[in-house]
Coordinates of C-alpha atoms in Angstrom, one line a residue:
X1 CA 152.3 86.7 18.4
X2 CA 153.0 83.5 20.2
X3 CA 150.1 84.0 22.5
X4 CA 147.8 83.8 19.5
X5 CA 149.2 80.4 18.7
X6 CA 148.9 78.8 22.1
X7 CA 146.1 77.9 24.5
X8 CA 147.7 77.3 27.9
X9 CA 145.4 76.3 30.8
X10 CA 147.0 76.6 34.2
X11 CA 145.7 74.4 37.0
X12 CA 146.5 75.0 40.7
X13 CA 145.1 72.8 43.5
X14 CA 145.6 73.1 47.2
X15 CA 148.1 70.7 48.8
X16 CA 145.8 67.8 49.8
X17 CA 145.0 64.5 48.0
X18 CA 141.3 65.3 48.2
X19 CA 142.0 68.4 46.1
X20 CA 144.9 67.2 43.9
X21 CA 143.1 64.1 42.7
X22 CA 140.0 66.0 41.3
X23 CA 142.3 68.7 39.8
X24 CA 144.4 66.0 38.1
X25 CA 141.1 64.4 36.8
X26 CA 140.0 67.8 35.5
X27 CA 143.4 68.3 33.8
X28 CA 143.2 64.9 32.1
X29 CA 139.6 65.5 31.2
X30 CA 140.3 68.8 29.6
X31 CA 143.2 67.3 27.6
X32 CA 141.0 64.5 26.3
X33 CA 138.0 66.7 25.5
X34 CA 139.7 69.7 23.9
X35 CA 141.5 68.1 21.0
X36 CA 139.8 70.7 18.8
X37 CA 141.5 73.5 20.8
X38 CA 144.7 74.3 18.8
X39 CA 148.1 74.1 20.5
X40 CA 146.5 73.2 23.9
X41 CA 148.8 72.9 26.8
X42 CA 147.9 72.3 30.4
X43 CA 150.2 73.4 33.2
X44 CA 149.7 71.8 36.6
X45 CA 151.2 73.8 39.4
X46 CA 152.3 72.4 42.8
X47 CA 154.9 72.4 45.5
X48 CA 158.1 70.2 45.0
X49 CA 157.0 67.1 47.0
X50 CA 153.5 67.0 45.5
X51 CA 154.8 67.4 42.0
X52 CA 157.4 64.7 42.5
X53 CA 154.7 62.3 43.6
X54 CA 152.5 63.1 40.7
X55 CA 155.1 62.5 38.0
X56 CA 154.9 58.7 38.3
X57 CA 151.1 58.8 38.1
X58 CA 150.7 60.6 34.8
X59 CA 149.6 58.5 31.8
X60 CA 152.5 58.1 29.3
X61 CA 150.5 59.8 26.5
X62 CA 149.8 63.0 28.4
X63 CA 151.3 66.3 27.5
X64 CA 150.5 67.7 30.9
X65 CA 153.3 69.9 32.3
X66 CA 154.1 69.8 36.0
X67 CA 155.7 73.0 37.4
X68 CA 157.1 73.5 40.9
X69 CA 156.5 76.6 42.9
X70 CA 159.0 77.1 45.8
X71 CA 157.6 76.3 49.2
X72 CA 159.5 75.6 52.5
X73 CA 157.2 74.3 55.2
X74 CA 159.8 74.9 57.9
X75 CA 159.5 78.6 57.2
X76 CA 156.0 78.5 58.5
X77 CA 156.6 76.3 61.6
X78 CA 155.6 73.1 59.9
X79 CA 157.6 69.8 59.6
X80 CA 160.1 69.9 56.6
X81 CA 158.0 67.4 54.6
X82 CA 154.6 68.9 55.3
X83 CA 153.6 69.9 51.8
X84 CA 150.3 67.9 51.9
X85 CA 147.6 67.5 54.5
X86 CA 148.3 63.7 54.4
X87 CA 151.5 64.4 56.3
X88 CA 149.9 66.5 59.1
X89 CA 147.7 65.9 62.1
X90 CA 144.4 67.8 61.7
X91 CA 145.2 70.7 64.1
X92 CA 148.1 71.6 61.8
X93 CA 146.0 71.7 58.6
X94 CA 145.0 75.3 59.2
X95 CA 148.7 76.2 59.5
X96 CA 149.3 74.8 56.1
X97 CA 146.3 76.8 54.7
X98 CA 147.9 80.0 56.0
X99 CA 151.3 79.0 54.8
X100 CA 149.9 78.3 51.4
X101 CA 149.3 82.1 50.9
X102 CA 153.1 82.4 50.6
X103 CA 152.7 80.9 47.1
X104 CA 151.1 84.1 45.9
X105 CA 154.3 85.9 44.9
X106 CA 155.8 82.9 43.1
X107 CA 152.5 82.4 41.3
X108 CA 152.3 86.0 40.3
X109 CA 155.9 86.0 39.1
X110 CA 155.2 82.9 36.9
X111 CA 152.2 84.6 35.3
X112 CA 154.0 87.9 34.8
X113 CA 156.8 86.0 33.0
X114 CA 154.2 84.5 30.7
X115 CA 152.4 87.7 30.0
X116 CA 155.5 89.8 29.4
X117 CA 156.8 87.1 27.0
X118 CA 153.6 87.3 24.9
X119 CA 152.3 84.0 26.2
X120 CA 149.3 85.0 28.3
X121 CA 147.5 81.8 29.5
X122 CA 144.0 81.2 28.2
X123 CA 142.9 80.8 31.8
X124 CA 143.8 79.9 35.3
X125 CA 141.8 77.3 37.3
X126 CA 142.4 77.8 41.0
X127 CA 141.4 75.9 44.2
X128 CA 138.6 76.9 46.5
X129 CA 141.3 77.6 49.1
X130 CA 143.3 79.8 46.7
X131 CA 141.0 82.7 46.4
X132 CA 144.0 85.0 46.1
X133 CA 144.7 83.5 42.7
X134 CA 141.5 85.2 41.4
X135 CA 142.9 88.6 42.7
X136 CA 146.2 88.1 41.0
X137 CA 144.6 87.0 37.7
X138 CA 142.2 90.0 37.7
X139 CA 145.2 92.3 38.2
X140 CA 147.0 90.8 35.2
X141 CA 143.9 90.5 33.0
X142 CA 143.8 86.7 32.9
X143 CA 140.6 84.8 32.9
X144 CA 140.1 82.9 36.1
X145 CA 137.8 80.2 37.5
X146 CA 137.5 78.5 40.8
X147 CA 137.2 74.8 40.7
X148 CA 135.2 73.0 43.3
X149 CA 135.4 69.3 43.9
X150 CA 132.4 69.6 46.2
X151 CA 128.7 69.6 45.3
X152 CA 127.0 72.9 44.6
X153 CA 124.6 72.4 47.5
X154 CA 127.2 71.3 49.9
X155 CA 129.6 74.1 49.1
X156 CA 126.7 76.7 49.2
X157 CA 125.9 75.6 52.8
X158 CA 129.6 75.6 53.7
X159 CA 130.2 79.1 52.1
X160 CA 127.1 80.6 53.8
X161 CA 128.1 79.2 57.2
X162 CA 131.6 80.8 57.0
X163 CA 130.3 84.1 55.7
X164 CA 127.5 84.4 58.3
X165 CA 128.5 82.2 61.3
X166 CA 124.8 82.1 62.1
X167 CA 125.2 79.7 65.1
X168 CA 127.3 82.5 66.9
X169 CA 124.2 84.7 66.8
X170 CA 122.0 82.0 68.5
X171 CA 124.4 80.1 70.7
X172 CA 121.5 78.6 72.7
X173 CA 119.9 77.0 69.7
X174 CA 120.5 73.6 68.2
X175 CA 119.0 74.6 64.9
X176 CA 119.3 77.8 62.9
X177 CA 118.8 79.3 59.4
X178 CA 121.3 80.3 56.7
X179 CA 120.2 84.0 56.1
X180 CA 121.3 84.0 52.4
X181 CA 120.4 80.4 51.6
X182 CA 117.0 79.4 52.8
X183 CA 117.1 76.3 50.6
X184 CA 119.8 75.0 52.9
X185 CA 117.9 75.7 56.1
X186 CA 117.5 74.7 58.8
X187 CA 121.0 73.6 59.8
X188 CA 121.4 71.4 62.9
X189 CA 124.4 72.1 65.2
X190 CA 125.4 68.4 64.7
X191 CA 125.9 69.1 61.0
X192 CA 128.6 71.6 61.7
X193 CA 132.2 70.6 61.1
X194 CA 134.3 71.2 64.2
X195 CA 136.2 74.2 62.7
X196 CA 133.0 76.0 62.0
X197 CA 131.4 75.0 65.3
X198 CA 134.4 76.5 67.2
X199 CA 134.8 79.6 64.9
X200 CA 134.3 83.0 66.5
X201 CA 135.6 85.3 63.8
X202 CA 139.1 85.7 65.3
X203 CA 140.4 82.1 65.2
X204 CA 142.9 80.9 62.5
X205 CA 140.2 79.2 60.4
X206 CA 138.0 82.3 60.5
X207 CA 140.8 84.6 59.5
X208 CA 141.8 82.4 56.6
X209 CA 138.3 82.1 55.3
X210 CA 137.6 85.8 55.7
X211 CA 140.3 86.6 53.1
X212 CA 139.9 83.5 51.0
X213 CA 136.1 83.6 50.4
X214 CA 135.9 87.3 49.9
X215 CA 138.3 87.0 47.0
X216 CA 136.0 84.7 45.1
X217 CA 134.1 87.7 43.6
X218 CA 137.3 88.6 41.7
X219 CA 136.9 85.4 39.7
X220 CA 135.1 85.1 36.4
X221 CA 133.2 82.0 37.5
X222 CA 133.1 78.6 39.3
X223 CA 133.6 75.2 37.8
X224 CA 131.8 72.4 39.7
X225 CA 132.5 68.7 39.6
X226 CA 128.8 68.0 39.7
X227 CA 125.7 67.5 37.5
X228 CA 123.3 70.3 37.0
X229 CA 120.2 68.0 36.8
X230 CA 120.4 67.1 40.5
X231 CA 122.4 70.0 41.9
X232 CA 120.8 73.1 40.5
X233 CA 119.8 74.7 43.8
X234 CA 123.4 75.0 45.0
X235 CA 124.6 76.2 41.6
X236 CA 122.0 79.0 41.6
X237 CA 123.2 80.2 45.0
X238 CA 126.6 81.1 43.7
X239 CA 125.2 82.8 40.6
X240 CA 123.1 85.0 42.7
X241 CA 125.5 85.5 45.6
X242 CA 128.6 86.3 43.7
X243 CA 127.2 87.4 40.4
X244 CA 129.5 85.1 38.4
X245 CA 128.9 82.3 35.9
X246 CA 128.8 78.7 37.1
X247 CA 129.6 75.7 35.0
X248 CA 128.6 72.1 36.1
X249 CA 131.1 69.9 34.2
X250 CA 131.0 66.7 36.2
X251 CA 131.5 64.0 37.0
X252 CA 135.2 64.4 36.3
X253 CA 136.9 61.3 37.7
X254 CA 140.2 59.7 37.5
X255 CA 140.4 56.3 35.8
X256 CA 140.9 53.4 38.1
X257 CA 144.5 53.0 36.8
X258 CA 145.3 56.6 37.5
X259 CA 143.6 56.6 40.9
X260 CA 145.6 53.5 41.9
X261 CA 148.9 55.2 41.0
X262 CA 148.1 58.4 42.8
X263 CA 147.1 56.6 46.0
X264 CA 149.3 53.6 46.4
X265 CA 148.4 50.8 48.8
X266 CA 150.5 50.9 52.0
X267 CA 150.9 48.4 54.8
X268 CA 149.3 45.0 55.3
X269 CA 145.8 43.9 54.4
X270 CA 144.2 42.9 51.1
X271 CA 145.7 44.4 48.0
X272 CA 143.8 45.8 44.9
X273 CA 143.9 42.5 42.9
X274 CA 142.8 40.6 46.0
X275 CA 139.7 42.9 46.4
X276 CA 138.5 42.3 42.9
X277 CA 139.2 38.6 43.0
X278 CA 137.2 38.4 46.3
X279 CA 134.3 40.3 44.8
X280 CA 134.3 38.0 41.8
X281 CA 133.3 35.2 44.2
X282 CA 130.2 37.0 45.5
X283 CA 126.7 37.1 44.1
X284 CA 125.4 40.3 42.3
X285 CA 124.4 43.1 44.5
X286 CA 125.4 41.4 47.8
X287 CA 128.4 43.3 49.2
X288 CA 128.5 46.4 51.3
X289 CA 131.6 48.6 50.7
X290 CA 132.7 50.7 53.8
X291 CA 135.2 53.5 53.5
X292 CA 135.6 57.0 55.0
X293 CA 138.0 58.5 52.6
X294 CA 141.7 59.2 52.8
X295 CA 141.6 61.8 55.5
X296 CA 138.9 60.5 57.9
X297 CA 138.6 57.8 60.5
X298 CA 136.1 57.1 63.3
X299 CA 136.5 56.8 67.1
X300 CA 137.4 53.5 68.8
X301 CA 133.9 53.1 70.3
X302 CA 132.3 53.8 66.9
X303 CA 134.6 51.3 65.3
X304 CA 133.4 48.7 67.8
X305 CA 129.8 49.5 67.1
X306 CA 130.3 49.4 63.3
X307 CA 132.1 46.0 63.6
X308 CA 129.2 44.7 65.7
X309 CA 126.7 45.9 63.1
X310 CA 128.6 44.3 60.2
X311 CA 129.0 41.0 62.0
X312 CA 125.3 40.8 63.1
X313 CA 124.0 41.9 59.6
X314 CA 125.1 38.7 58.0
X315 CA 126.0 40.7 54.9
X316 CA 129.2 40.4 52.9
X317 CA 131.4 43.5 53.1
X318 CA 134.7 45.1 52.3
X319 CA 135.9 47.5 55.0
X320 CA 138.8 49.9 54.6
X321 CA 140.2 50.2 58.1
X322 CA 142.4 52.8 59.6
X323 CA 143.5 53.5 63.2
X324 CA 140.8 55.3 65.2
X325 CA 140.7 58.9 66.2
X326 CA 143.6 59.8 68.5
X327 CA 146.0 57.5 66.7
X328 CA 148.3 58.1 63.7
X329 CA 145.9 57.5 60.8
X330 CA 148.8 56.1 58.7
X331 CA 150.0 53.7 61.4
X332 CA 149.5 49.9 61.2
X333 CA 145.9 48.8 62.1
X334 CA 145.7 46.7 65.3
X335 CA 142.6 44.6 64.8
X336 CA 143.1 43.0 68.2
X337 CA 142.9 46.3 70.0
X338 CA 140.2 48.1 68.0
X339 CA 137.8 45.4 66.9
X340 CA 135.7 43.0 69.0
X341 CA 137.4 39.9 70.2
X342 CA 137.3 37.2 67.6
X343 CA 135.9 39.5 64.9
X344 CA 138.2 38.5 62.1
X345 CA 137.5 34.8 62.8
X346 CA 133.7 35.3 62.9
X347 CA 133.5 37.2 59.6
X348 CA 136.0 35.0 57.7
X349 CA 134.8 34.4 54.2
X350 CA 132.2 37.1 54.1
X351 CA 134.2 40.1 55.3
X352 CA 137.4 41.6 53.9
X353 CA 139.4 44.1 55.9
X354 CA 141.7 46.3 53.8
X355 CA 144.2 48.6 55.5
X356 CA 144.2 52.3 54.6
X357 CA 143.5 52.1 50.9
X358 CA 141.4 50.1 48.4
X359 CA 140.8 50.4 44.6
X360 CA 137.5 52.3 45.3
X361 CA 136.6 53.1 41.7
X362 CA 137.0 49.4 40.7
X363 CA 135.1 48.2 43.7
X364 CA 132.2 50.5 43.1
X365 CA 132.0 49.5 39.5
X366 CA 131.9 45.8 40.4
X367 CA 128.5 44.1 40.0
X368 CA 128.7 42.4 43.4
X369 CA 128.5 45.8 45.3
X370 CA 125.1 46.6 46.5
X371 CA 125.7 49.7 48.7
X372 CA 128.4 52.1 50.0
X373 CA 128.8 53.2 53.6
X374 CA 130.7 56.5 53.1
X375 CA 131.7 59.8 54.6
X376 CA 129.9 61.5 51.7
X377 CA 133.0 63.2 50.3
X378 CA 131.8 64.3 46.9
X379 CA 134.4 62.4 44.8
X380 CA 133.3 59.2 46.5
X381 CA 129.7 60.1 46.0
X382 CA 130.2 60.6 42.2
X383 CA 132.1 57.3 41.9
X384 CA 129.1 55.6 43.6
X385 CA 126.3 57.3 41.6
X386 CA 128.2 56.8 38.3
X387 CA 127.7 53.1 39.0
X388 CA 124.2 53.3 40.4
X389 CA 125.3 52.4 43.9
X390 CA 123.1 53.7 46.8
X391 CA 124.7 55.2 49.8
X392 CA 124.6 55.0 53.6
X393 CA 126.0 58.4 54.8
X394 CA 128.2 58.9 57.7
X395 CA 129.5 62.5 57.1
X396 CA 132.6 63.5 59.0
X397 CA 133.8 67.0 58.1
X398 CA 133.7 70.0 55.7
X399 CA 130.6 70.1 53.6
X400 CA 129.9 66.3 53.9
X401 CA 126.8 66.6 56.1
X402 CA 125.2 68.8 53.4
X403 CA 126.2 66.4 50.6
X404 CA 124.3 63.8 52.6
X405 CA 121.3 66.0 52.9
X406 CA 121.3 66.6 49.1
X407 CA 121.6 62.9 48.5
X408 CA 119.0 61.8 51.1
X409 CA 116.2 64.2 50.4
X410 CA 117.3 67.0 48.0
X411 CA 116.1 65.5 44.8
X412 CA 118.5 62.5 44.6
X413 CA 117.0 60.2 47.2
X414 CA 119.7 57.6 46.9
X415 CA 121.1 57.8 50.5
X416 CA 120.1 57.3 54.1
X417 CA 122.2 58.9 56.8
X418 CA 123.3 56.4 59.4
X419 CA 125.4 58.6 61.7
X420 CA 126.9 62.0 61.9
X421 CA 130.5 62.9 62.7
X422 CA 132.6 61.7 65.6
X423 CA 130.6 63.1 68.5
X424 CA 127.3 61.4 67.8
X425 CA 126.0 58.4 69.7
X426 CA 126.3 55.3 67.5
X427 CA 124.7 51.9 68.4
X428 CA 125.4 48.7 66.5
X429 CA 121.8 47.6 66.4
X430 CA 120.7 50.8 64.8
X431 CA 123.5 50.6 62.2
X432 CA 122.5 47.0 61.4
X433 CA 118.9 48.0 60.9
X434 CA 119.9 50.8 58.4
X435 CA 122.2 48.4 56.6
X436 CA 119.4 45.9 56.2
X437 CA 117.0 48.7 55.2
X438 CA 119.3 49.8 52.4
X439 CA 120.4 46.4 51.2
X440 CA 117.3 44.3 51.9
X441 CA 114.0 43.9 50.2
X442 CA 112.4 46.9 51.9
X443 CA 110.4 49.7 50.4
X444 CA 113.1 52.3 51.3
X445 CA 115.9 50.0 49.9
X446 CA 114.0 49.5 46.6
X447 CA 113.5 53.2 46.4
X448 CA 117.2 54.0 47.1
X449 CA 118.3 51.5 44.4
X450 CA 115.8 53.0 41.9
X451 CA 116.9 56.5 42.6
X452 CA 120.6 55.6 42.4
X453 CA 120.0 54.1 39.0
X454 CA 118.2 57.3 38.0
X455 CA 121.2 59.3 39.1
X456 CA 123.4 57.0 37.1
X457 CA 121.3 57.7 34.0
X458 CA 121.4 61.4 34.7
X459 CA 125.2 61.3 34.8
X460 CA 125.4 59.3 31.6
X461 CA 123.1 61.8 29.9
X462 CA 125.0 64.8 31.3
X463 CA 128.4 63.6 30.1
X464 CA 127.3 62.5 26.6
X465 CA 129.8 64.3 24.4
X466 CA 128.7 63.7 20.9
X467 CA 125.8 64.8 18.8
X468 CA 124.1 61.7 17.4
X469 CA 121.6 61.3 14.7
X470 CA 120.4 58.1 16.3
X471 CA 117.2 58.2 18.3
X472 CA 116.8 56.9 21.9
X473 CA 114.3 54.2 22.9
X474 CA 111.5 56.9 23.0
X475 CA 112.2 58.1 19.5
X476 CA 113.8 61.4 20.7
X477 CA 117.0 62.7 19.2
X478 CA 119.9 62.4 21.6
X479 CA 121.9 65.5 22.2
X480 CA 125.2 66.4 23.9
X481 CA 124.8 66.4 27.7
X482 CA 124.7 69.4 30.0
X483 CA 128.1 68.8 31.5
X484 CA 129.7 68.5 28.0
X485 CA 128.0 71.7 26.9
X486 CA 129.0 73.5 30.1
X487 CA 132.7 72.7 29.5
X488 CA 132.4 74.2 26.0
X489 CA 130.7 77.3 27.4
X490 CA 133.6 77.6 29.9
X491 CA 136.2 77.5 27.2
X492 CA 134.2 79.9 25.0
X493 CA 134.0 82.3 28.0
X494 CA 137.7 82.1 28.6
X495 CA 138.5 82.8 24.9
X496 CA 136.1 85.7 24.9
X497 CA 137.8 87.0 28.1
X498 CA 141.2 86.8 26.5
X499 CA 140.0 88.7 23.4
X500 CA 138.3 91.4 25.5
X501 CA 141.5 91.6 27.6
X502 CA 143.5 92.4 24.4
X503 CA 141.0 95.1 23.5
X504 CA 140.9 96.6 27.0
X505 CA 137.2 95.7 27.4
X506 CA 135.3 94.5 30.3
X507 CA 134.2 90.8 30.5
X508 CA 130.7 89.6 31.0
X509 CA 130.9 90.1 34.8
X510 CA 131.9 93.7 34.4
X511 CA 135.5 93.2 35.5
X512 CA 138.1 95.3 33.9
X513 CA 140.3 92.8 32.0
X514 CA 143.4 94.9 31.8
X515 CA 143.5 97.4 34.7
X516 CA 145.7 100.4 34.1
X517 CA 146.9 100.5 37.7
X518 CA 147.2 98.3 40.8
X519 CA 143.9 96.6 41.8
X520 CA 142.5 97.3 45.2
X521 CA 140.0 94.5 45.9
X522 CA 136.4 95.7 46.1
X523 CA 135.3 92.3 47.4
X524 CA 133.0 92.6 50.5
X525 CA 134.5 91.4 53.7
X526 CA 132.9 88.2 55.2
X527 CA 130.8 88.7 58.3
X528 CA 132.4 92.1 58.8
X529 CA 136.0 90.8 58.8
X530 CA 138.7 92.6 57.0
X531 CA 141.4 91.1 54.8
X532 CA 143.9 93.0 56.9
X533 CA 143.2 90.6 59.8
X534 CA 144.9 87.8 58.0
X535 CA 148.2 87.2 59.9
X536 CA 151.6 86.6 58.3
X537 CA 151.8 82.8 57.9
X538 CA 155.4 82.9 59.3
X539 CA 154.0 84.3 62.6
X540 CA 151.4 81.6 63.1

């Protein structure tokens, strides 16, 4: 049969650059690491506008296949071009999440066509926001994995918060425990992203997550873009909570060239080549890089305080600037309105302002960079740690506060939190002191640099992908790393699942691989919610 000849891996991210980029990195990583898998094909699913943008960013040598699934944002009360969170103000993101569930039928039809044609995929890798893909795959007897671009620890806290909403049970408290994840406790109310802080179980975010997270138990396992050596606590949570396998296969990162093509520079400001040329003029380990990711910005008062801190620190810096909260994040940056008077003149020569986007991977790999002031998005964290760059954390949303916690005290130790979110009080003098602590000749700064270097070595060891007869400096035989082995284990599990599916057996998680009738989900409802509460996206 043709299905015996082919190994098709289907990859399906949510419609946001912060999800598409890690999924594209995973697809290219699988393609480069699985040459030994005969007749490997990788199919990348997306909506029309997202697929069109991706086509120009693919390496010429890739065999990656891009496939459109039909999606009309206007059918769901969204602007006609709103196929990506980048095109939406934050309040409309939850509408896009609900609207994305309309992709379920086209996705199922695509898989049915493959199965009925004798071309059953080896596996499907779905987004953390596409829990319904696990349900569809279980119904059709297709091996499924969730892929998380977040850390295990960060996602464990995020998952537990949504499932339990513990702050609703103690509304008068500023600190509370996660009932099923004591290792992540206590949680301070200031660490909660706004959508969780405001969640009451009946709002749009709660309704979406109730259906989404409860479907994860239908999956065969979770792939994490992380390293087991420093993220084992969060990984263990999901093994115990969901009873599924977990594979830490990271860091999986786009090359600098691919990253530049997926996120082109827009507007005025320093270009990519100018950034690197500027860094080439600076001494080793002398520059602070400041960026809050593609979806985040800070308030106008916070921007003023940060500018004051950077000016008074005397340190060289690159700052990726965007309009502050309340303004179009993609609009032109007005330095005269949002930065202190005369700021650009005062920092001339030692400060570089870059509008909206910079070649982050290349910047962090440059020897002149000493530290990274970041929102603690996990992709950014991995890019920094892969280069031994310590972090100053200013988490903004989602699981970022818990990433910062893992990095600061959870066994990594390469970070200091300098601020938290958009509602906290920020003072320039305190920011300056923490910048100096991290970059200067202080005990904490030396420790952070040492721990960042240890994390870099862990990453290099974890991603080592060849058995070698050579010994290391200590005379020990070097072996394939944990992330490389985990990727092999994932593929082996998928191949076993396909074979068991053909034989009508159950897989290692006890799921029937080929059900004889329609599947009715046995997944537990989150926090007592029912899947039936999920509204029709068209009615939102």
